[in-house]
Coordinates of C-alpha atoms in Angstrom, one line a residue:
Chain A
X1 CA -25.1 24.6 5.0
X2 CA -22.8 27.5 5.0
X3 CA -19.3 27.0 2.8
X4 CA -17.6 27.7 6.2
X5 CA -19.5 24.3 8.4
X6 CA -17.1 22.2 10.1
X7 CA -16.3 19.2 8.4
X8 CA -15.4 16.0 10.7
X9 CA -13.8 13.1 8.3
X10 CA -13.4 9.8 9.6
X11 CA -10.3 7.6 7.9
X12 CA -10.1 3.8 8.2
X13 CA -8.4 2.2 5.6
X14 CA -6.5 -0.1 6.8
X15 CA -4.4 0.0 10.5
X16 CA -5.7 2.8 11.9
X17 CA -8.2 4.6 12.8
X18 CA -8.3 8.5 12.1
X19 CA -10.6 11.0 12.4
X20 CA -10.1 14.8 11.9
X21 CA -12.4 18.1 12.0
X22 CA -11.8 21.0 9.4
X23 CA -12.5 24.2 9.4
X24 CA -13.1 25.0 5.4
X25 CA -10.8 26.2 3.7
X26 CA -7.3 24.9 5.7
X27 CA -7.6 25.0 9.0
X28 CA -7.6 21.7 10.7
X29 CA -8.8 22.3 14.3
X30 CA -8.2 18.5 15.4
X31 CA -6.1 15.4 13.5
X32 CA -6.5 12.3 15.9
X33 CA -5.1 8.9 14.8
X34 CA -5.8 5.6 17.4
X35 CA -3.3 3.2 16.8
X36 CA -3.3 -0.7 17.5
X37 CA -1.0 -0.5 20.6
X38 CA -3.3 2.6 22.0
X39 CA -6.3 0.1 21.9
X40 CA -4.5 -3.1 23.3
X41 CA -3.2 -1.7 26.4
X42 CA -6.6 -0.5 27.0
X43 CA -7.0 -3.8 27.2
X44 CA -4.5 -4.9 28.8
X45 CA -2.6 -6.1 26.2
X46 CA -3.4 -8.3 22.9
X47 CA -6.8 -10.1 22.9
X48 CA -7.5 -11.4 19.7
X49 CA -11.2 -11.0 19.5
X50 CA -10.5 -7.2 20.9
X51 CA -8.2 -6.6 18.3
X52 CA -9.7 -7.5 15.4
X53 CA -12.6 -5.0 16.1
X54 CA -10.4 -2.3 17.1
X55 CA -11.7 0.0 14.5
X56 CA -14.9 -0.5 15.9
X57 CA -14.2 0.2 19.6
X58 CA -11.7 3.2 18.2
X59 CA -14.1 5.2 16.1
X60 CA -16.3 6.2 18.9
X61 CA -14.2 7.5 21.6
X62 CA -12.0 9.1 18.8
X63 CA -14.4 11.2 17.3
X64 CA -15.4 12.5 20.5
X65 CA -11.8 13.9 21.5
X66 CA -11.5 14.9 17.8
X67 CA -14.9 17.4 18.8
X68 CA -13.6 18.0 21.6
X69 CA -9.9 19.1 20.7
X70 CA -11.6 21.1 18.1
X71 CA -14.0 22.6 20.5
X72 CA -16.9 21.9 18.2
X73 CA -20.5 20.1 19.4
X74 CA -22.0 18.0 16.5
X75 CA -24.6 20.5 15.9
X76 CA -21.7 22.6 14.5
X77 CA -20.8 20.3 12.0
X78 CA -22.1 21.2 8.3
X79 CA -20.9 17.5 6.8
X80 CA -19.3 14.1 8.1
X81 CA -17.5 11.9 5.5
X82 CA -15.4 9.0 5.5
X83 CA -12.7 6.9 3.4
X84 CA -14.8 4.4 1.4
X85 CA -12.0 2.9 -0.5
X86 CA -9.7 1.4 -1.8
X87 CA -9.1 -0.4 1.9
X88 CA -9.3 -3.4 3.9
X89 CA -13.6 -4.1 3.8
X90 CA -14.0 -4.5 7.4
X91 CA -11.7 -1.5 8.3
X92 CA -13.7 0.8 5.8
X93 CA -17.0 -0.5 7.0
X94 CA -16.8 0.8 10.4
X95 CA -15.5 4.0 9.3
X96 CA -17.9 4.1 6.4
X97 CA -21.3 3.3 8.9
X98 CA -20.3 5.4 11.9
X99 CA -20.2 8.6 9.6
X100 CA -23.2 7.7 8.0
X101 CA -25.4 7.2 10.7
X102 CA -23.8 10.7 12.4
X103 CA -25.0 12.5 9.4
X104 CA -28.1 10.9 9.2
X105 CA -29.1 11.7 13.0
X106 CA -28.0 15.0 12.2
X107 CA -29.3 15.5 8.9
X108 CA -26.6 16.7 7.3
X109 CA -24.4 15.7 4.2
X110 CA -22.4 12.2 4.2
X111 CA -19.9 11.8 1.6
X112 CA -18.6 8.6 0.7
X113 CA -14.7 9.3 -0.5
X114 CA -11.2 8.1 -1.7
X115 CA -8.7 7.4 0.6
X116 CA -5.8 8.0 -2.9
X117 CA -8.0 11.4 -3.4
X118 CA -7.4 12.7 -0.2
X119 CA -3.8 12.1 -0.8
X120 CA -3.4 13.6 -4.1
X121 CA -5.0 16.6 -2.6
X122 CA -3.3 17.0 1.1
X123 CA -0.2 19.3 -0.7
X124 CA -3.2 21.8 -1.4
X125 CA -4.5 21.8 2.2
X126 CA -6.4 25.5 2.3
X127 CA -6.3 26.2 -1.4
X128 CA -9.8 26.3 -2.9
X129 CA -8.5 25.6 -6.5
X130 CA -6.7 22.6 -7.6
X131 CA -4.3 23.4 -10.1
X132 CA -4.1 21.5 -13.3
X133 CA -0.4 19.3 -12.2
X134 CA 1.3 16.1 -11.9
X135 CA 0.9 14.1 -8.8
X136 CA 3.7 11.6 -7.5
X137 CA 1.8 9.1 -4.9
X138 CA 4.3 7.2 -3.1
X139 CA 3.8 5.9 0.2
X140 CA 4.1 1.8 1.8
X141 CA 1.1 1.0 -0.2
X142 CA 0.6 2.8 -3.0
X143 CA 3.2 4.3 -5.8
X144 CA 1.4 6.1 -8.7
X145 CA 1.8 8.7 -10.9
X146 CA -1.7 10.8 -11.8
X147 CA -2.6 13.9 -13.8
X148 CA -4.9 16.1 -11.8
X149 CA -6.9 18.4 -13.8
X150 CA -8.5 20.0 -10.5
X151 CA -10.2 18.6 -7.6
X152 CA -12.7 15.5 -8.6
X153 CA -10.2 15.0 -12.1
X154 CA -7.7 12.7 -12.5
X155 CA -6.1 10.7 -15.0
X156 CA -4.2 7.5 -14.0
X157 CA -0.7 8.0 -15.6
X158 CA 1.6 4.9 -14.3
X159 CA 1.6 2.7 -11.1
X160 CA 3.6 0.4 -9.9
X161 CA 3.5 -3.5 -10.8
X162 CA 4.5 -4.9 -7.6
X163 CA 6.1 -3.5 -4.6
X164 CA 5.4 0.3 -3.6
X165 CA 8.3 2.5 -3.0
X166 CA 7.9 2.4 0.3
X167 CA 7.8 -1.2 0.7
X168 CA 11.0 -1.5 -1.0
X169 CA 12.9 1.0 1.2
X170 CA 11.0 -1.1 4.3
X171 CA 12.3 -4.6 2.9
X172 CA 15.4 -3.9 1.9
X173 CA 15.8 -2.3 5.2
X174 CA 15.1 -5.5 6.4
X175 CA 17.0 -7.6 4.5
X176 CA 20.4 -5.2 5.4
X177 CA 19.1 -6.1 9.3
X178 CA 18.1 -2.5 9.7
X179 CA 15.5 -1.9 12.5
X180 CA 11.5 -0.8 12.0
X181 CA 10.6 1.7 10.3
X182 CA 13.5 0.6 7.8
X183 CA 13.0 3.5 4.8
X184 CA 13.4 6.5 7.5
X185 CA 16.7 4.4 8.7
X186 CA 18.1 3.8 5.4
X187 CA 17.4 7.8 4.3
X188 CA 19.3 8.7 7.6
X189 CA 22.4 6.3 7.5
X190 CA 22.4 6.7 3.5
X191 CA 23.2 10.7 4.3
X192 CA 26.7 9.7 4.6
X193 CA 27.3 7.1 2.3
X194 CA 28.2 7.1 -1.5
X195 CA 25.1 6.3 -3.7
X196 CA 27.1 5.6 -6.5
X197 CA 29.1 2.7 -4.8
X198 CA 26.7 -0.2 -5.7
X199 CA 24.7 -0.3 -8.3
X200 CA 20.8 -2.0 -7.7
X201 CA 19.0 -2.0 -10.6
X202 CA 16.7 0.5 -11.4
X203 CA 13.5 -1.5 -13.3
X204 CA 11.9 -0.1 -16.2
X205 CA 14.0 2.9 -16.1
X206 CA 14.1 3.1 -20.1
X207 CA 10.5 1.7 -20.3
X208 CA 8.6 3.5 -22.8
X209 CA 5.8 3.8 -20.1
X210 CA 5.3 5.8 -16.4
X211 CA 5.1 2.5 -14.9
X212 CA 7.4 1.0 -11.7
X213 CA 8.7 -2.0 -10.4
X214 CA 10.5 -2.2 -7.2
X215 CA 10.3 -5.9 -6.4
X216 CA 13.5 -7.0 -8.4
X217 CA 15.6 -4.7 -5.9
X218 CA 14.9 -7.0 -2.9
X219 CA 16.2 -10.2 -5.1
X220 CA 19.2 -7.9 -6.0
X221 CA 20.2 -7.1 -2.3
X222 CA 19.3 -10.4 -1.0
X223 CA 21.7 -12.0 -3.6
X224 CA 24.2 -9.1 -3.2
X225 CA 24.2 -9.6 1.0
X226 CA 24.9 -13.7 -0.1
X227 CA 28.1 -12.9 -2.0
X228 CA 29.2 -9.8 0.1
X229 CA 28.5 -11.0 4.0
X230 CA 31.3 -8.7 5.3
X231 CA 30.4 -5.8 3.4
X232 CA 27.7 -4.4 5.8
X233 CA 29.9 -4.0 8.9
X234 CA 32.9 -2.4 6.5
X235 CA 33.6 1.3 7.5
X236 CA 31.2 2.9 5.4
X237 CA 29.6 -0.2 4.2
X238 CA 26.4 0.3 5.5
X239 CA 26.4 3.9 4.6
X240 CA 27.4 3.2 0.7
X241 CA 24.5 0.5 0.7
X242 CA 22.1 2.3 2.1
X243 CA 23.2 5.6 -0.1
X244 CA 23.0 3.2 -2.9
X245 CA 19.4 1.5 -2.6
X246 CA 18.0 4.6 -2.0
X247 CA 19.6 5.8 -4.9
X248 CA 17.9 3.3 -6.8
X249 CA 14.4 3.7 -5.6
X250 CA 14.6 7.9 -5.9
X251 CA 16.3 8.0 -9.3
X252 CA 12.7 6.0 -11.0
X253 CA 10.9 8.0 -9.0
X254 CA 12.0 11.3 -10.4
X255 CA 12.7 9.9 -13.5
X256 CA 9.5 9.0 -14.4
X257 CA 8.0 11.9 -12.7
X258 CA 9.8 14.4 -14.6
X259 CA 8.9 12.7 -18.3
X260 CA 5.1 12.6 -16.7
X261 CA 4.9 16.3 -16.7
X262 CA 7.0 16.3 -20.0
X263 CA 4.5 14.1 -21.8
X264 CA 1.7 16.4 -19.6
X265 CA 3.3 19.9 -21.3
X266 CA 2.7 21.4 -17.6
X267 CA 4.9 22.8 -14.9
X268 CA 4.0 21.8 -11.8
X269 CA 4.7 18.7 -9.5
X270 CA 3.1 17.6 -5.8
X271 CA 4.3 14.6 -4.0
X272 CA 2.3 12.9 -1.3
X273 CA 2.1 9.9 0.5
X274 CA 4.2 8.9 3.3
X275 CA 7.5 8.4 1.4
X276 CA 7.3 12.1 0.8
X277 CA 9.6 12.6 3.9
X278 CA 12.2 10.9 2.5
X279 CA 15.3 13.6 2.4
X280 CA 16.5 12.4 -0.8
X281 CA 13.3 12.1 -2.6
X282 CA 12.1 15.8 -1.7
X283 CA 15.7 16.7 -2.2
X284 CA 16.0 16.0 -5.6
X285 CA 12.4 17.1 -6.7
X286 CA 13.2 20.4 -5.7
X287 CA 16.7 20.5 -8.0
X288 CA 14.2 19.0 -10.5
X289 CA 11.4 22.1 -10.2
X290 CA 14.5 24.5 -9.8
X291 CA 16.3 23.5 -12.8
X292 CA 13.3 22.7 -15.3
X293 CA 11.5 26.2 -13.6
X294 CA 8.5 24.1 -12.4
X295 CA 6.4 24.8 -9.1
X296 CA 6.8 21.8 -6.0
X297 CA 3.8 21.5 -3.6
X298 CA 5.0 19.4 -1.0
X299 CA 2.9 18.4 2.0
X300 CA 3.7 19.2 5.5
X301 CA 4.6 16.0 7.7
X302 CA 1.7 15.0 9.4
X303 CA -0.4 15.6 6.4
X304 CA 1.9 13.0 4.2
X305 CA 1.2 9.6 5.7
X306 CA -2.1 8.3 7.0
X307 CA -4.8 11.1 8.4
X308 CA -8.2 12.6 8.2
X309 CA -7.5 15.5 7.7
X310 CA -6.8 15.3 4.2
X311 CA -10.1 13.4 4.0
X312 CA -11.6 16.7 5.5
X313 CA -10.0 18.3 2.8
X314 CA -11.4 16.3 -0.1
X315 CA -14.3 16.5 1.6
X316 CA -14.7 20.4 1.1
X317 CA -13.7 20.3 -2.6
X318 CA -16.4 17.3 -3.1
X319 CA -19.3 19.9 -0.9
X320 CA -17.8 22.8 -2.9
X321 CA -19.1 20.7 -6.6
X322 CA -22.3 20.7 -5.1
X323 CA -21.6 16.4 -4.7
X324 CA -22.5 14.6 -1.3
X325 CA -22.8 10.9 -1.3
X326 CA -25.9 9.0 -0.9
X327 CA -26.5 7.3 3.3
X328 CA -27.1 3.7 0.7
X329 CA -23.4 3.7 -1.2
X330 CA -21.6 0.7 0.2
X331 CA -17.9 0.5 0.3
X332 CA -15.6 0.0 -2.4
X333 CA -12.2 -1.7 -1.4
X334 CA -10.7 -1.9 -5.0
X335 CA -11.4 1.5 -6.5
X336 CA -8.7 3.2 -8.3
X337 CA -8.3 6.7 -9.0
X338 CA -8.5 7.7 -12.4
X339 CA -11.2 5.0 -12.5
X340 CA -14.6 4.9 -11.0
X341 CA -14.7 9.1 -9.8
Chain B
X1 CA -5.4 -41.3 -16.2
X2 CA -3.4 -38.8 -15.1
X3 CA -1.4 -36.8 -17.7
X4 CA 2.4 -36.1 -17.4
X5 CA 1.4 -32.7 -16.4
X6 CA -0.8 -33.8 -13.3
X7 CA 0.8 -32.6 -10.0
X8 CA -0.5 -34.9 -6.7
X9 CA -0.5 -32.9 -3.3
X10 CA 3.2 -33.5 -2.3
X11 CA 5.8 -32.3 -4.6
X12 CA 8.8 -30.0 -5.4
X13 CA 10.3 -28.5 -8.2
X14 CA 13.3 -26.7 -9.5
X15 CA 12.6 -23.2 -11.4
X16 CA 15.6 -21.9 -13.7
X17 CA 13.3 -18.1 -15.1
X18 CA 9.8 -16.5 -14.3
X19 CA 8.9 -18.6 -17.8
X20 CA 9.0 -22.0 -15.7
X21 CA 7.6 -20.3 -12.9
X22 CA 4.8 -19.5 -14.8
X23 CA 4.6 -23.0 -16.3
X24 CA 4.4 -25.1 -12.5
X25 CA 2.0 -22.2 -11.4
X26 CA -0.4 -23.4 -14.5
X27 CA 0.5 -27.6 -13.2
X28 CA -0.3 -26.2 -9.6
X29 CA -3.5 -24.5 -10.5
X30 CA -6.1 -27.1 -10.4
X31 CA -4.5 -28.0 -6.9
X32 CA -5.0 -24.4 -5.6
X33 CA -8.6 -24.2 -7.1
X34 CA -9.3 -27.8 -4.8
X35 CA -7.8 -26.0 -1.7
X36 CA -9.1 -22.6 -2.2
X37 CA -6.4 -21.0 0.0
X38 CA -3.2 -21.0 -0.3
X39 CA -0.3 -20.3 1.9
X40 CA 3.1 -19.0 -0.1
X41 CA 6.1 -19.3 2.2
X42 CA 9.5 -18.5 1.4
X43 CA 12.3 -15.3 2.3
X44 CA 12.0 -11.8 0.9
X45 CA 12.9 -11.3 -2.9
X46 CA 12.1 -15.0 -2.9
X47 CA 9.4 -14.3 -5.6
X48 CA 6.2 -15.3 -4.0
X49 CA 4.4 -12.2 -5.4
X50 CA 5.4 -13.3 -8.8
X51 CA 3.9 -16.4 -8.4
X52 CA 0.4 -14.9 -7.7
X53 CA 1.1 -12.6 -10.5
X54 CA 1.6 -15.8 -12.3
X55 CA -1.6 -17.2 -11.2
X56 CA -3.3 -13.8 -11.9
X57 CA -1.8 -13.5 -15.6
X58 CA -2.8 -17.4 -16.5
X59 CA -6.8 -16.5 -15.0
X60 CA -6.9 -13.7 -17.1
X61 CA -6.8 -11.1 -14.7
X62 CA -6.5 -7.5 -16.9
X63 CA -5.3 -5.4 -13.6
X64 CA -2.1 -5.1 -12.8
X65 CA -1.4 -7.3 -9.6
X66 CA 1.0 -5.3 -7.1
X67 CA 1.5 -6.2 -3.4
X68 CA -0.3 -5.9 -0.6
X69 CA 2.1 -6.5 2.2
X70 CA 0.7 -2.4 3.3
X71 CA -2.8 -2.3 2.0
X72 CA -2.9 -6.0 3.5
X73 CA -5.9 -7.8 1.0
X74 CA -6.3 -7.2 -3.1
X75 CA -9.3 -8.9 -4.6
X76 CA -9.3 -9.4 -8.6
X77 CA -12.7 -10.3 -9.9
X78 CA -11.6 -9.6 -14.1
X79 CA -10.7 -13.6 -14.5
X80 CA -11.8 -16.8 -14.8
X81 CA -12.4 -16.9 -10.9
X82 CA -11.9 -14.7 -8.3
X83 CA -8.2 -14.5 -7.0
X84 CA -8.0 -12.8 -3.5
X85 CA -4.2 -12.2 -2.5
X86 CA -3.4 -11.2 1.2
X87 CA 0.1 -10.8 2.8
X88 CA 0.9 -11.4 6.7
X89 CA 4.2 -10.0 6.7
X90 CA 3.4 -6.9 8.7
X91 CA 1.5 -8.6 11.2
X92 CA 2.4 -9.3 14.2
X93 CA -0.4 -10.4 16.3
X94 CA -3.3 -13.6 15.9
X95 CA -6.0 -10.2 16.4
X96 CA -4.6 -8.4 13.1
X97 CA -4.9 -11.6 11.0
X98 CA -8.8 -12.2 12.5
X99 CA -9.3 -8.3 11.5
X100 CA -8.5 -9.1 8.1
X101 CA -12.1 -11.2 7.7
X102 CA -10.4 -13.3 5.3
X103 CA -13.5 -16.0 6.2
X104 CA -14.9 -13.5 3.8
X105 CA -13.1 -14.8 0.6
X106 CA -13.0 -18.5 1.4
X107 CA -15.5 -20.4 -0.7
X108 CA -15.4 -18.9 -4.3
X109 CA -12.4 -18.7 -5.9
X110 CA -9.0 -19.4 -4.5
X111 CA -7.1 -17.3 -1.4
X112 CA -3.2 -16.4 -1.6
X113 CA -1.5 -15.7 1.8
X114 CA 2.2 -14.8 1.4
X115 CA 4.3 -15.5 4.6
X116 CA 0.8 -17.2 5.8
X117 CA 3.4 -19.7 8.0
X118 CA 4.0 -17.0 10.3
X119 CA 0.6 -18.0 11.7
X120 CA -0.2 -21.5 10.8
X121 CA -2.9 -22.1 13.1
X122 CA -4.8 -19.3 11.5
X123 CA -4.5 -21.3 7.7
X124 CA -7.5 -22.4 6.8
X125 CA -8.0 -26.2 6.7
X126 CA -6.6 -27.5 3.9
X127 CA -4.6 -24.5 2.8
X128 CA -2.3 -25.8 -0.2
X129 CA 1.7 -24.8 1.3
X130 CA 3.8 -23.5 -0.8
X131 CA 7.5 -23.1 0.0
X132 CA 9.8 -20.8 -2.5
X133 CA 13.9 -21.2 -1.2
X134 CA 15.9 -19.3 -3.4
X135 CA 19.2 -21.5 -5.0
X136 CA 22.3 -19.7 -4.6
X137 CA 22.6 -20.1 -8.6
X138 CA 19.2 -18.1 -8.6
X139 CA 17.0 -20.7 -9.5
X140 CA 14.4 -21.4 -6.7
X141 CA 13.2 -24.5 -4.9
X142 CA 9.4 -24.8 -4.8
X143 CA 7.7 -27.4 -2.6
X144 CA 3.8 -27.9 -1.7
X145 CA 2.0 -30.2 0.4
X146 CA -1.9 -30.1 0.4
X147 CA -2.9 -32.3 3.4
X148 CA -6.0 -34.5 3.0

């Protein structure tokens, strides 16, 4: 296979499915994702037994338009991989099969990959080497902090203990009344509000450790909304709380990020994951980088929440080690970065 | 004989810290182990995932339980018996609660479901119900009813 083969990467994790070709080293010719409500009006509307193999009836059809958007035939293609784990079984499974048999009837590479790997990578999207940095993972599901020696090398650092960041944004938005998604409404009303107004706690702040915990904040706004019912619908109410949670959730997140790449000795920082959007977050990273001289990779929007292409991506760093995955590896719903590699 | 520790399948309690919280879940345990699933019902910040972690901590568990209201199913196989912990707050449809496959994980160890009431019909038979509702002096109510 040449270094330059397209690489088609399917992603099913958990929701949705994705799938995505690449052209090695960044240049991602299609990025599909199929959600839910695509497949159910399909159907004409929610059928339960349809639904629950929607990855199944997705995968197909999507990785034809992805071929087709890319304006590649499979015969092109120098690899296919897919996200293995961590993920819901069932989702991974159809993923996981699909791109095995497609390499197998073409006879080229499979490779069996990590959905948190293709993550901790998508800020890199085109580079060929990884450089040695500190990586912030914070997205609805997952909040970690990892040490990246280079692609294929990471060191677990901290995680959270409960809620991920972007579950707390998403419930607290909720428990203020805020509409779905609730962390993108709370980082745009919270623009004009005072973050300094209320003060949520901010757990394991002074911890020792590069661990998180975000669950206490819920039980904190839930109690504070009990004994302040009027507050919301104050001018500037909603604003101050809004301002003021996400205070709380950003200021552990860069906290702990910048003593990570203390303890580290290095001087650079990415971010990925779906809460990398969030104004305030990438707001205050930069100041961060800017003020302690240290280099930011952030990546671009479509890259930071749920895709294949950054599966592509991992994929081409995995082919570039000289690893491919066996057709006989079976899925592996619990594994960890930093872990099993 | 039972001891004064013994809970029977219909019963409530009033928690004052996460030390008696940790304390009923160890009273509850045996009942959970009979059911195998369990359904934990209650309103955000309520403290249903600190119950599991509860459960988690007295089974031995060594990883670190966070929740899965995004990634949707955790399995721990590191204690005593194998704790599977699944959250239905996201979903919104009978077909995304099928998708999960959680017949999968019935039958060897126990099953929690947080906000598992928002599709009762989908419990499995005798699912142990737990209900959490926060005091307004923060101490929390916690009923269960196992069905026979």
């Amino acid at each position: 296979m040449s270094p330059d083969s397209f690489i088609l990467a399917i992603e099913s994790s958990c929701d949705e499915t994705a799938a995505a070709v690449l052209r090695p080293p960044g240049t991602i010719l299609s990025s599909l994702i199929a959600s839910q409500a695509e497949e159910h009006s399909r159907f004409g509307g929610v059928v339960p037994e349809v639904a629950s193999r929607n990855h199944l009836l997705a995968v197909d059809p999507l990785v034809r338009r992805a071929l087709a958007e890319a304006g590649v035939t499979p015969r092109d293609l120098g690899a296919v991989a897919a996200t293995s784990g961590p993920g819901l079984a069932p989702a991974l499974l159809v993923g996981a099969s699909y791109a095995k048999g497609f390499a197998l009837a073409l006879g080229i590479p499979y490779l069996a990959l990590n959905h948190l790997e293709g993550h901790l990578l998508s800020p890199f999207l085109g580079s060929e080497e990884i450089p040695h940095h500190v990586a912030l993972l914070v997205s609805g599901g997952h909040t970690q902090l990892t040490e990246v020696r280079g692609a294929g090398r990471y060191t677990l650092l901290g995680r959270t203990l409960d809620d991920a960041a972007g579950e707390a944004f998403d419930k607290t938005a909720k428990l203020l009344g805020l509409p779905y998604p609730g962390g993108i409404e709370i980082d745009r009303l919270a623009a004009e509000g005072n973050p300094l107004r209320h003060e949520f706690p901010q757990a394991l702040m002074e911890s020792g450790n590069l661990d998180f915990s975000f669950s206490g904040l819920k039980t904190s706004v839930r109690y504070f909304l009990e004994k302040n019912p009027l507050l919301p619908s104050s001018p500037n109410g909603m604003a101050d709380l809004c301002a003021s949670v996400r205070h709380a959730i950003v200021g552990v997140l860069l906290k702990k990020t910048a003593r990570a790449v203390e303890i580290s000795g290095l001087d650079r920082v990415a971010v990925s994951g779906g809460v990398a959007a969030n104004r305030a977050l990438r707001e205050g990273l930069q100041h961060l980088c800017t003020t302690k001289g240290w280099t930011l990779h952030l990546p671009s929007p479509e890259l930071a929440t749920d895709n294949a292409a950054m599966m592509a991506f991992a994929a081409m760093h995995h082919l570039r080690a000289g690893k491919q995955s066996s057709v006989g590896i079976e899925i592996s719903p619990q594994w960890q970065v930093g872990g099993r590699f | 004989m039972a001891t004064d520790n013994a809970v029977t399948s219909e019963g409530s309690a009033v928690v004052q810290s996460l030390e008696e919280t940790r304390e009923l879940a160890s009273r509850l345990l045996p009942l959970m182990r009979k059911a195998g699933s369990v359904s934990l019902e209650g309103p955000l910040g309520a403290g249903k995932t600190h119950l599991v972690k509860a459960v988690a901590s007295l089974l031995g568990v060594t990883e670190p339980v966070s929740s899965p209201t995004f990634t949707l199913l955790h399995s721990y196989s590191s204690g005593a018996y194998p704790l599977h912990h699944s959250d239905w707050y996201r979903l919104e449809s009978e077909g995304e609660v099928l998708g999960l496959g959680l017949e999968e994980y019935l039958g060897e160890g126990v099953l929690l479901i947080e906000w598992g009431d928002k599709f009762p019909s989908l419990l499995p038979k005798d699912t142990l119900r737990i209900r959490i509702t926060p005091q307004h002096d923060e101490s929390r109510q916690i009923q269960w009813t196992l069905k026979p």
